Every structure is written in C-alpha cells, then in structure tokens.
Amino acid sequence: MNFSRLTKIVALLMTVVMLVIFITPTVTSAESLRRGSRGKQVSTLQTKLKRWGYYNGSIDGIFGSGTETAVRKFQRACGLTADGIVGPKTAAALGMSLATSSSTSSSSSSGDLYLLARLVHGEARGEPYKGKVAVAAVVLNRVKNSSFPNTIAGVIYQRGAFDAVSDGQINLTPDNESIKAAQDAMNGWDPSNGCLYYYNPATATSKWMLSRPVLLKIGRHAFC
C-alpha cells in the first residue's frame, strides 16, 4: 500500500469519526442538563417551562439556546444561580429527578414532599402546626383544580403565586415540622377545607385577594 493511499484511508476514517461525534445524539448526564443535552428529560424540562410561561419554543428534546434562556429566567425567578444549567438545585425546584434508574418514581415523590415542605417553611414559618398543614393543603388543592398547573412544582412556581418564591425563602432548608406538615397534607389532611387561596390580612395588598370571602382563619392566615 503506497503512502498516498494510506493517507486517503486515514482521512476517510477521521471524517467518519467526526460525523459520529456530531450526528450521534448527546447522552443526557445524570448529574445535569445543559446546552447540547438531548432526550426525554429535556422534553420534560421544556414542557414544564412552557407550561409555566418561561419557554416559547418547540418541545423537541434538544437543549438549545432557547431552552437555556428559559432556564435562566426560571432560575432568576426562584433566586437560584442563573447559569442556564439544570443541576440538582434547579432540578429540585422544577420537581424533576435527574436519575435514570428505576428509582425515578420514588425520587420524584420524595422530591415533591421536600419541595412542598420548603414552601411551607417559607410561607408559614412561625404559624401553628395546623396552619402549616393548611398551607400545604392549598397547594395540593390547586394541583387537583383544572384552573392551576397539575403538579406540585407547577403550582408552587407559577408566576406570582407565592411570596416565598418571589423573595427566595423557598430556598431555605425546611425544619422537621414543615416536612411533617407537608407529609400530613399529602396523606389527606386538609385543615383549609378545600381552599385555593390564603393570605395574611396584615400584609396583603392585592385588592382582588382581599375581596375573596374568608372561610376560616388559622394563625395569621385567612383562607379563602
């Protein structure tokens, strides 16, 4: 085999290798989703962001610039580092699990509980225990109501829904009582008796909210 022919063969092999690198879909990392990631998890991410008003592109399972911009918007709204990468903290805020094993379902369930507990801790810290459970129950009542997103993360991160998300208190570590209150609500206890809203009369400024008929009061919160 002469040198010229060998050179051509090597060049052809290099071309094939480069084509494989660029054409083969990127395997999604179990640790993060970022620009270039592809697959079902990216589609789930896009669906959530689109449902909540952060993303306007196609649900194509390809993490491009549009998805990255939407992730940054979501992160800024949640008080997270706006790096456009879906790591563990951003995934938890989204109610997503980055795991690919058979434990995904149980991980998602525990993720929902912890996220709900963070919301309770941020919104009802210092309230009586019954009031904490009632706050968690309001979130779950919204999940079951067709006027709201149908996931816990969707309800919690709906724009303007909860002060704890707007001011970043959602990112505080919940105490044991907040976790237990979230668990009691998920187990079916609803001290709010089906309410979809609550507010603190001493701090609320929304005329619409203040016009809602109050069904009961627990601690400093009025439930309506």
Coordinates of N, CA and C in Angstrom, one line a residue:
M1 N 0.9 -1.2 0.0 CA 0.0 0.0 0.0 C 0.9 1.2 0.0
N2 N 0.7 2.1 -1.0 CA 1.5 3.3 -1.1 C 1.1 4.4 -0.1
F3 N 2.0 5.3 0.1 CA 1.7 6.4 1.2 C 0.5 7.2 0.8
S4 N 0.3 7.5 -0.4 CA -0.9 8.3 -0.8 C -2.2 7.7 -0.5
R5 N -2.3 6.3 -0.8 CA -3.5 5.6 -0.5 C -3.7 5.5 1.0
L6 N -2.7 5.3 1.8 CA -2.8 5.2 3.2 C -3.3 6.6 3.8
T7 N -2.8 7.6 3.3 CA -3.2 9.0 3.7 C -4.7 9.2 3.5
K8 N -5.2 8.7 2.3 CA -6.6 8.9 2.0 C -7.5 8.1 2.9
I9 N -7.0 6.8 3.3 CA -7.8 6.0 4.2 C -7.9 6.6 5.5
V10 N -6.7 7.1 6.0 CA -6.7 7.8 7.3 C -7.7 9.0 7.4
A11 N -7.7 9.8 6.3 CA -8.5 10.9 6.2 C -10.0 10.5 6.2
L12 N -10.3 9.4 5.5 CA -11.7 8.9 5.5 C -12.1 8.5 6.8
L13 N -11.3 7.8 7.6 CA -11.6 7.3 8.9 C -11.8 8.5 9.8
M14 N -11.0 9.5 9.7 CA -11.2 10.7 10.5 C -12.5 11.4 10.3
T15 N -12.9 11.4 9.0 CA -14.2 12.0 8.6 C -15.4 11.2 9.3
V16 N -15.3 9.9 9.2 CA -16.3 9.1 9.8 C -16.4 9.3 11.3
V17 N -15.3 9.4 12.0 CA -15.3 9.7 13.4 C -15.9 11.0 13.7
M18 N -15.6 12.0 13.0 CA -16.2 13.3 13.2 C -17.7 13.3 13.0
L19 N -18.1 12.6 12.0 CA -19.6 12.5 11.7 C -20.3 11.8 12.9
V20 N -19.7 10.8 13.4 CA -20.3 10.1 14.5 C -20.4 11.0 15.7
I21 N -19.4 11.8 16.0 CA -19.4 12.7 17.1 C -20.5 13.7 17.0
F22 N -20.6 14.3 15.8 CA -21.6 15.4 15.6 C -23.0 14.9 15.4
I23 N -23.2 13.7 14.8 CA -24.5 13.3 14.5 C -25.2 12.5 15.6
T24 N -24.4 11.7 16.4 CA -24.9 10.9 17.5 C -25.5 11.8 18.6
P25 N -26.8 11.6 19.0 CA -27.4 12.4 20.0 C -26.6 12.4 21.3
T26 N -26.6 13.6 21.9 CA -25.8 13.7 23.2 C -26.5 12.9 24.3
V27 N -25.8 12.1 25.0 CA -26.4 11.3 26.1 C -26.6 12.2 27.3
T28 N -27.8 12.3 27.8 CA -28.0 13.2 28.9 C -27.3 12.7 30.2
S29 N -26.6 13.6 30.8 CA -25.9 13.3 32.0 C -26.9 13.1 33.2
A30 N -26.6 12.2 34.1 CA -27.4 12.0 35.3 C -27.2 13.1 36.3
E31 N -26.2 14.0 36.1 CA -25.8 15.0 37.0 C -26.4 16.3 36.6
S32 N -26.6 16.6 35.3 CA -27.1 17.9 34.9 C -27.7 17.9 33.5
L33 N -28.5 18.9 33.2 CA -28.9 19.1 31.8 C -28.4 20.5 31.4
R34 N -27.8 20.5 30.2 CA -27.3 21.8 29.8 C -27.3 21.9 28.3
R35 N -26.9 23.0 27.7 CA -26.9 23.1 26.2 C -26.2 22.0 25.6
G36 N -26.9 21.3 24.6 CA -26.3 20.2 24.0 C -27.0 18.9 24.4
S37 N -27.6 18.9 25.6 CA -28.2 17.7 26.1 C -29.5 17.4 25.3
R38 N -29.8 16.1 25.2 CA -31.0 15.7 24.4 C -31.7 14.5 25.1
G39 N -32.9 14.3 24.8 CA -33.7 13.2 25.3 C -35.0 13.5 26.0
K40 N -35.5 12.5 26.7 CA -36.8 12.7 27.3 C -36.8 13.7 28.5
Q41 N -35.7 13.7 29.2 CA -35.6 14.6 30.3 C -35.6 16.1 29.8
V42 N -35.0 16.3 28.7 CA -35.0 17.7 28.1 C -36.4 18.0 27.7
S43 N -37.2 17.1 27.1 CA -38.5 17.3 26.7 C -39.4 17.6 27.9
T44 N -39.2 16.9 29.0 CA -39.9 17.1 30.3 C -39.6 18.6 30.8
L45 N -38.3 18.9 30.7 CA -37.9 20.3 31.1 C -38.6 21.3 30.3
Q46 N -38.6 21.1 29.0 CA -39.2 22.1 28.1 C -40.7 22.2 28.3
T47 N -41.4 21.1 28.6 CA -42.8 21.1 28.8 C -43.1 21.9 30.1
K48 N -42.4 21.6 31.2 CA -42.6 22.4 32.4 C -42.4 23.9 32.2
L49 N -41.3 24.2 31.6 CA -41.0 25.7 31.4 C -42.0 26.3 30.5
K50 N -42.5 25.6 29.5 CA -43.5 26.2 28.6 C -44.8 26.3 29.4
R51 N -45.2 25.4 30.1 CA -46.5 25.4 30.9 C -46.5 26.6 31.9
W52 N -45.3 26.9 32.4 CA -45.2 28.0 33.4 C -44.9 29.3 32.8
G53 N -44.8 29.4 31.5 CA -44.6 30.7 30.8 C -43.2 31.2 30.6
Y54 N -42.2 30.3 30.8 CA -40.8 30.7 30.7 C -40.2 30.3 29.3
Y55 N -40.9 29.4 28.6 CA -40.3 28.9 27.3 C -41.4 28.9 26.2
N56 N -41.0 29.4 25.0 CA -41.9 29.5 23.9 C -41.6 28.7 22.7
G57 N -40.5 27.9 22.8 CA -40.1 27.1 21.7 C -40.8 25.7 21.6
S58 N -40.3 24.9 20.7 CA -40.8 23.6 20.5 C -40.4 22.6 21.5
I59 N -41.2 21.6 21.8 CA -40.9 20.5 22.7 C -40.2 19.5 21.9
D60 N -38.9 19.6 21.7 CA -38.2 18.8 20.7 C -37.1 17.9 21.4
G61 N -36.9 18.1 22.7 CA -36.0 17.3 23.4 C -34.5 17.7 23.2
I62 N -34.3 18.9 22.6 CA -33.0 19.4 22.3 C -32.7 20.6 23.2
F63 N -31.7 20.6 24.0 CA -31.4 21.7 24.9 C -30.6 22.7 24.1
G64 N -31.3 23.7 23.5 CA -30.6 24.7 22.7 C -30.6 26.0 23.4
S65 N -30.3 27.1 22.7 CA -30.2 28.4 23.3 C -31.6 28.9 23.9
G66 N -32.7 28.5 23.2 CA -34.0 28.9 23.7 C -34.3 28.3 25.1
T67 N -34.0 27.0 25.2 CA -34.2 26.3 26.5 C -33.3 26.9 27.5
E68 N -32.0 27.2 27.2 CA -31.1 27.7 28.1 C -31.6 29.1 28.6
T69 N -32.1 29.9 27.8 CA -32.6 31.2 28.2 C -33.8 31.1 29.1
A70 N -34.7 30.1 28.8 CA -35.8 29.8 29.7 C -35.4 29.3 31.0
V71 N -34.4 28.5 31.1 CA -33.9 28.0 32.4 C -33.3 29.2 33.2
R72 N -32.6 30.1 32.5 CA -32.1 31.2 33.2 C -33.2 32.1 33.8
K73 N -34.2 32.3 33.1 CA -35.4 33.1 33.6 C -36.0 32.4 34.8
F74 N -36.2 31.1 34.7 CA -36.7 30.3 35.8 C -35.8 30.5 37.1
Q75 N -34.5 30.3 36.8 CA -33.6 30.4 38.0 C -33.6 31.7 38.6
R76 N -33.6 32.8 37.8 CA -33.7 34.1 38.4 C -35.0 34.3 39.2
A77 N -36.1 33.8 38.7 CA -37.4 33.9 39.4 C -37.4 33.2 40.7
C78 N -36.5 32.2 40.8 CA -36.5 31.3 42.0 C -35.3 31.7 42.9
G79 N -34.6 32.7 42.6 CA -33.4 33.0 43.4 C -32.3 32.1 43.4
L80 N -32.2 31.3 42.2 CA -31.1 30.4 42.0 C -30.0 31.1 41.1
T81 N -28.8 30.5 41.1 CA -27.8 31.0 40.2 C -28.2 30.8 38.8
A82 N -28.3 31.9 38.1 CA -28.8 31.8 36.7 C -27.7 31.5 35.7
D83 N -27.3 30.2 35.7 CA -26.2 29.7 34.8 C -26.8 29.0 33.6
G84 N -28.1 28.8 33.6 CA -28.7 28.1 32.4 C -28.5 26.6 32.5
I85 N -28.0 26.0 33.6 CA -27.7 24.6 33.7 C -28.7 24.0 34.7
V86 N -29.3 22.9 34.4 CA -30.2 22.3 35.3 C -29.4 21.2 36.1
G87 N -28.9 21.7 37.3 CA -28.2 20.8 38.2 C -29.2 20.4 39.3
P88 N -28.7 19.8 40.4 CA -29.5 19.3 41.4 C -30.5 20.3 42.0
K89 N -30.0 21.5 42.3 CA -30.9 22.5 42.9 C -32.0 23.0 42.0
T90 N -31.6 23.3 40.7 CA -32.6 23.7 39.7 C -33.6 22.6 39.5
A91 N -33.1 21.3 39.4 CA -34.0 20.2 39.1 C -35.0 20.0 40.3
A92 N -34.5 20.2 41.5 CA -35.4 20.1 42.7 C -36.5 21.2 42.6
A93 N -36.1 22.4 42.2 CA -37.1 23.5 42.1 C -38.1 23.2 41.0
L94 N -37.7 22.5 40.0 CA -38.6 22.1 38.9 C -39.4 20.9 39.2
G95 N -39.1 20.2 40.3 CA -39.8 19.0 40.6 C -39.4 17.9 39.7
M96 N -38.1 17.9 39.2 CA -37.6 16.9 38.3 C -36.6 16.0 39.1
S97 N -36.4 14.8 38.6 CA -35.3 13.9 39.1 C -34.4 13.7 37.9
L98 N -33.1 13.9 38.1 CA -32.1 13.7 37.1 C -31.7 12.2 37.0
A99 N -32.2 11.4 37.9 CA -31.8 10.0 38.0 C -32.4 9.3 36.8
T100 N -31.8 8.2 36.3 CA -32.3 7.5 35.2 C -32.6 6.0 35.5
S101 N -32.5 5.7 36.8 CA -32.7 4.3 37.3 C -34.2 4.1 37.6
S102 N -34.5 2.9 38.0 CA -35.9 2.5 38.3 C -36.4 3.2 39.5
S103 N -35.5 3.9 40.2 CA -35.9 4.6 41.5 C -36.4 6.0 41.2
T104 N -36.6 6.4 39.9 CA -37.0 7.7 39.5 C -38.3 8.1 40.1
S105 N -39.3 7.1 40.1 CA -40.6 7.4 40.6 C -40.6 7.8 42.1
S106 N -39.9 7.0 42.9 CA -39.8 7.2 44.3 C -39.1 8.5 44.6
S107 N -38.0 8.8 43.7 CA -37.3 10.0 43.9 C -38.1 11.2 43.6
S108 N -39.0 11.1 42.6 CA -39.9 12.2 42.3 C -40.9 12.5 43.4
S109 N -41.4 11.4 44.0 CA -42.3 11.5 45.1 C -41.7 12.2 46.3
S110 N -40.4 11.8 46.7 CA -39.8 12.4 47.8 C -39.4 13.9 47.4
G111 N -39.1 14.1 46.1 CA -38.8 15.5 45.7 C -40.0 16.4 45.9
D112 N -41.2 15.9 45.6 CA -42.4 16.7 45.7 C -42.6 17.0 47.2
L113 N -42.4 16.0 48.1 CA -42.6 16.2 49.5 C -41.6 17.3 50.0
Y114 N -40.4 17.2 49.6 CA -39.4 18.2 50.1 C -39.6 19.6 49.5
L115 N -40.1 19.7 48.3 CA -40.4 21.0 47.7 C -41.6 21.6 48.4
L116 N -42.6 20.8 48.7 CA -43.8 21.3 49.4 C -43.4 21.7 50.8
A117 N -42.5 21.0 51.5 CA -42.0 21.3 52.8 C -41.3 22.7 52.8
R118 N -40.5 22.9 51.7 CA -39.8 24.2 51.6 C -40.8 25.3 51.4
L119 N -41.8 25.1 50.7 CA -42.9 26.1 50.5 C -43.5 26.4 51.9
V120 N -43.9 25.4 52.6 CA -44.5 25.5 53.9 C -43.6 26.3 54.9
H121 N -42.3 26.0 54.8 CA -41.3 26.6 55.7 C -41.2 28.1 55.3
G122 N -41.2 28.4 54.0 CA -41.0 29.8 53.6 C -42.3 30.6 53.8
E123 N -43.4 30.0 53.7 CA -44.7 30.7 53.8 C -45.3 30.8 55.2
A124 N -45.1 29.7 56.0 CA -45.8 29.6 57.2 C -44.9 29.3 58.4
R125 N -43.6 29.7 58.3 CA -42.7 29.5 59.5 C -43.2 30.4 60.6
G126 N -43.4 29.8 61.8 CA -43.9 30.6 62.9 C -45.4 30.4 63.1
E127 N -46.1 29.8 62.1 CA -47.5 29.6 62.2 C -47.8 28.3 63.0
P128 N -49.0 28.2 63.6 CA -49.3 26.9 64.3 C -49.2 25.7 63.3
Y129 N -49.1 24.6 63.9 CA -48.9 23.4 63.0 C -50.0 23.2 62.1
K130 N -51.3 23.4 62.6 CA -52.4 23.2 61.7 C -52.4 24.2 60.5
G131 N -51.9 25.4 60.8 CA -51.8 26.4 59.7 C -50.8 26.0 58.7
K132 N -49.7 25.3 59.1 CA -48.7 24.8 58.1 C -49.3 23.7 57.2
V133 N -50.0 22.8 57.9 CA -50.7 21.8 57.1 C -51.7 22.4 56.1
A134 N -52.4 23.4 56.5 CA -53.4 24.1 55.7 C -52.7 24.7 54.5
V135 N -51.5 25.3 54.7 CA -50.8 25.9 53.5 C -50.4 24.9 52.5
A136 N -49.9 23.7 53.0 CA -49.6 22.6 52.1 C -50.8 22.1 51.4
A137 N -51.9 22.1 52.1 CA -53.2 21.6 51.5 C -53.7 22.5 50.4
V138 N -53.5 23.8 50.5 CA -53.9 24.7 49.5 C -53.1 24.4 48.2
V139 N -51.8 24.1 48.3 CA -51.0 23.7 47.1 C -51.6 22.5 46.5
L140 N -51.9 21.5 47.3 CA -52.5 20.2 46.7 C -53.9 20.4 46.2
N141 N -54.7 21.3 46.8 CA -56.0 21.6 46.2 C -55.9 22.3 44.8
R142 N -54.9 23.1 44.7 CA -54.6 23.7 43.4 C -54.2 22.7 42.3
V143 N -53.4 21.7 42.7 CA -53.0 20.7 41.8 C -54.2 19.9 41.2
K144 N -55.2 19.7 42.1 CA -56.4 19.0 41.7 C -57.4 19.8 40.9
N145 N -57.2 21.2 40.9 CA -58.1 22.1 40.3 C -57.6 22.4 38.9
S146 N -58.5 22.3 37.9 CA -58.2 22.5 36.5 C -57.7 23.9 36.1
S147 N -57.9 24.9 37.0 CA -57.5 26.2 36.8 C -56.0 26.5 37.1
F148 N -55.4 25.4 37.6 CA -54.0 25.6 38.0 C -53.1 24.5 37.4
P149 N -51.8 24.6 37.4 CA -50.9 23.5 36.9 C -51.2 22.2 37.7
N150 N -51.0 21.1 37.1 CA -51.3 19.8 37.6 C -50.2 19.1 38.4
T151 N -49.2 19.8 38.7 CA -48.1 19.3 39.5 C -47.8 20.2 40.7
I152 N -47.2 19.7 41.7 CA -46.8 20.5 42.9 C -45.8 21.5 42.5
A153 N -44.8 21.2 41.8 CA -43.8 22.2 41.3 C -44.4 23.2 40.5
G154 N -45.4 22.8 39.6 CA -46.0 23.8 38.7 C -46.8 24.8 39.5
V155 N -47.6 24.3 40.5 CA -48.3 25.2 41.3 C -47.4 26.2 42.1
I156 N -46.4 25.6 42.7 CA -45.5 26.5 43.6 C -44.8 27.5 42.7
Y157 N -44.3 27.1 41.6 CA -43.5 28.1 40.8 C -44.3 28.8 39.7
Q158 N -45.7 28.8 39.8 CA -46.5 29.6 38.9 C -46.2 31.0 39.3
R159 N -46.0 31.9 38.3 CA -45.5 33.2 38.5 C -46.5 34.0 39.4
G160 N -45.9 34.6 40.5 CA -46.6 35.4 41.4 C -47.5 34.7 42.3
A161 N -47.4 33.4 42.4 CA -48.3 32.6 43.2 C -48.0 32.7 44.7
F162 N -46.7 32.7 45.1 CA -46.3 32.6 46.5 C -45.2 33.6 46.7
D163 N -45.3 34.3 47.8 CA -44.3 35.3 48.2 C -42.9 34.6 48.5
A164 N -43.0 33.4 49.0 CA -41.7 32.7 49.4 C -40.9 32.4 48.2
V165 N -41.5 32.2 47.0 CA -40.8 32.0 45.8 C -40.2 33.3 45.3
S166 N -41.0 34.4 45.4 CA -40.6 35.7 44.9 C -39.4 36.3 45.7
D167 N -39.4 36.0 47.0 CA -38.4 36.6 47.9 C -37.2 35.6 48.2
G168 N -37.3 34.4 47.6 CA -36.2 33.5 47.8 C -36.3 32.6 49.0
Q169 N -37.3 32.8 49.9 CA -37.4 31.9 51.1 C -37.7 30.5 50.8
I170 N -38.1 30.2 49.5 CA -38.4 28.8 49.1 C -37.1 28.0 49.2
N171 N -35.9 28.7 49.1 CA -34.6 28.0 49.1 C -34.1 27.7 50.5
L172 N -34.8 28.1 51.5 CA -34.3 27.8 52.9 C -34.6 26.3 53.2
T173 N -33.7 25.8 54.1 CA -33.9 24.4 54.4 C -35.1 24.2 55.4
P174 N -36.0 23.4 55.1 CA -37.2 23.2 55.9 C -36.9 22.5 57.2
D175 N -37.6 22.8 58.3 CA -37.4 22.1 59.5 C -38.2 20.9 59.6
N176 N -38.1 20.1 60.6 CA -38.8 18.8 60.7 C -40.3 19.0 60.7
E177 N -40.7 20.1 61.4 CA -42.2 20.3 61.5 C -42.8 20.6 60.1
S178 N -42.1 21.4 59.3 CA -42.6 21.7 58.0 C -42.6 20.5 57.1
I179 N -41.6 19.6 57.2 CA -41.6 18.3 56.5 C -42.8 17.5 56.9
K180 N -43.0 17.4 58.2 CA -44.1 16.6 58.7 C -45.5 17.2 58.3
A181 N -45.6 18.5 58.3 CA -46.8 19.1 57.8 C -47.1 18.8 56.4
A182 N -46.1 18.9 55.5 CA -46.2 18.6 54.1 C -46.7 17.1 53.9
Q183 N -46.1 16.2 54.8 CA -46.4 14.8 54.7 C -47.9 14.6 55.1
D184 N -48.3 15.3 56.1 CA -49.7 15.1 56.6 C -50.7 15.6 55.5
A185 N -50.3 16.7 54.9 CA -51.2 17.2 53.8 C -51.3 16.2 52.6
M186 N -50.1 15.6 52.3 CA -50.1 14.7 51.2 C -50.8 13.4 51.5
N187 N -50.9 13.1 52.8 CA -51.6 11.9 53.3 C -53.1 12.2 53.4
G188 N -53.6 13.4 53.1 CA -55.0 13.7 53.0 C -55.6 14.7 54.0
W189 N -54.8 15.1 55.0 CA -55.4 16.1 56.0 C -55.5 17.5 55.3
D190 N -56.6 18.1 55.3 CA -56.9 19.4 54.8 C -57.6 20.3 55.7
P191 N -56.9 21.0 56.6 CA -57.5 21.9 57.6 C -58.1 23.1 56.9
S192 N -57.8 23.3 55.6 CA -58.4 24.5 54.9 C -59.7 24.2 54.4
N193 N -60.2 23.0 54.4 CA -61.5 22.6 53.9 C -61.7 22.9 52.4
G194 N -60.6 22.6 51.7 CA -60.7 22.8 50.2 C -60.3 24.1 49.7
C195 N -59.8 25.0 50.5 CA -59.5 26.4 50.0 C -58.4 26.4 48.9
L196 N -58.4 27.4 48.1 CA -57.4 27.5 47.0 C -56.5 28.7 47.2
Y197 N -56.8 29.5 48.2 CA -56.1 30.7 48.5 C -55.9 31.0 50.0
Y198 N -54.9 31.7 50.4 CA -54.8 32.2 51.7 C -53.9 33.5 51.7
Y199 N -54.0 34.3 52.7 CA -53.2 35.5 52.8 C -53.1 36.0 54.2
N200 N -52.2 36.8 54.4 CA -52.0 37.5 55.7 C -52.7 38.8 55.7
P201 N -53.8 39.0 56.3 CA -54.5 40.3 56.3 C -53.7 41.5 56.7
A202 N -52.6 41.3 57.5 CA -51.8 42.4 57.9 C -50.8 42.9 56.9
T203 N -50.5 42.0 55.9 CA -49.5 42.4 54.9 C -50.1 42.3 53.4
A204 N -51.2 41.7 53.2 CA -51.7 41.6 51.8 C -52.1 42.9 51.3
T205 N -51.8 43.1 50.0 CA -52.1 44.4 49.3 C -53.0 44.2 48.1
S206 N -53.2 42.9 47.6 CA -54.0 42.7 46.5 C -55.5 42.9 46.7
K207 N -56.0 43.8 46.0 CA -57.5 44.1 46.2 C -58.3 42.9 45.8
W208 N -57.9 42.2 44.8 CA -58.6 41.0 44.4 C -58.6 40.0 45.5
M209 N -57.4 39.7 46.1 CA -57.3 38.7 47.1 C -58.1 39.2 48.4
L210 N -58.0 40.4 48.7 CA -58.8 40.9 49.9 C -60.3 40.9 49.7
S211 N -60.7 40.8 48.5 CA -62.2 40.7 48.2 C -62.7 39.3 48.3
R212 N -61.8 38.3 48.4 CA -62.3 36.9 48.4 C -63.0 36.7 49.8
P213 N -64.1 35.9 49.8 CA -64.8 35.5 51.0 C -63.9 34.6 51.9
V214 N -63.7 35.0 53.1 CA -62.8 34.2 54.0 C -63.7 33.1 54.6
L215 N -63.2 31.9 54.5 CA -63.9 30.7 55.1 C -63.4 30.4 56.5
L216 N -62.2 30.6 56.8 CA -61.7 30.4 58.1 C -60.3 31.0 58.3
K217 N -59.9 31.2 59.5 CA -58.6 31.8 59.9 C -57.8 30.8 60.7
I218 N -56.6 30.6 60.4 CA -55.7 29.8 61.2 C -54.4 30.6 61.4
G219 N -54.1 30.9 62.7 CA -52.9 31.7 63.0 C -53.1 33.1 62.3
R220 N -52.1 33.6 61.6 CA -52.2 34.9 60.9 C -52.7 34.8 59.5
H221 N -53.1 33.6 59.1 CA -53.5 33.4 57.7 C -55.1 33.3 57.6
A222 N -55.6 34.0 56.6 CA -57.0 33.9 56.2 C -57.1 33.0 55.0
F223 N -58.0 32.0 55.1 CA -58.1 31.0 53.9 C -59.4 31.3 53.2
C224 N -59.3 31.3 51.9 CA -60.5 31.6 51.1 C -60.5 30.8 49.8

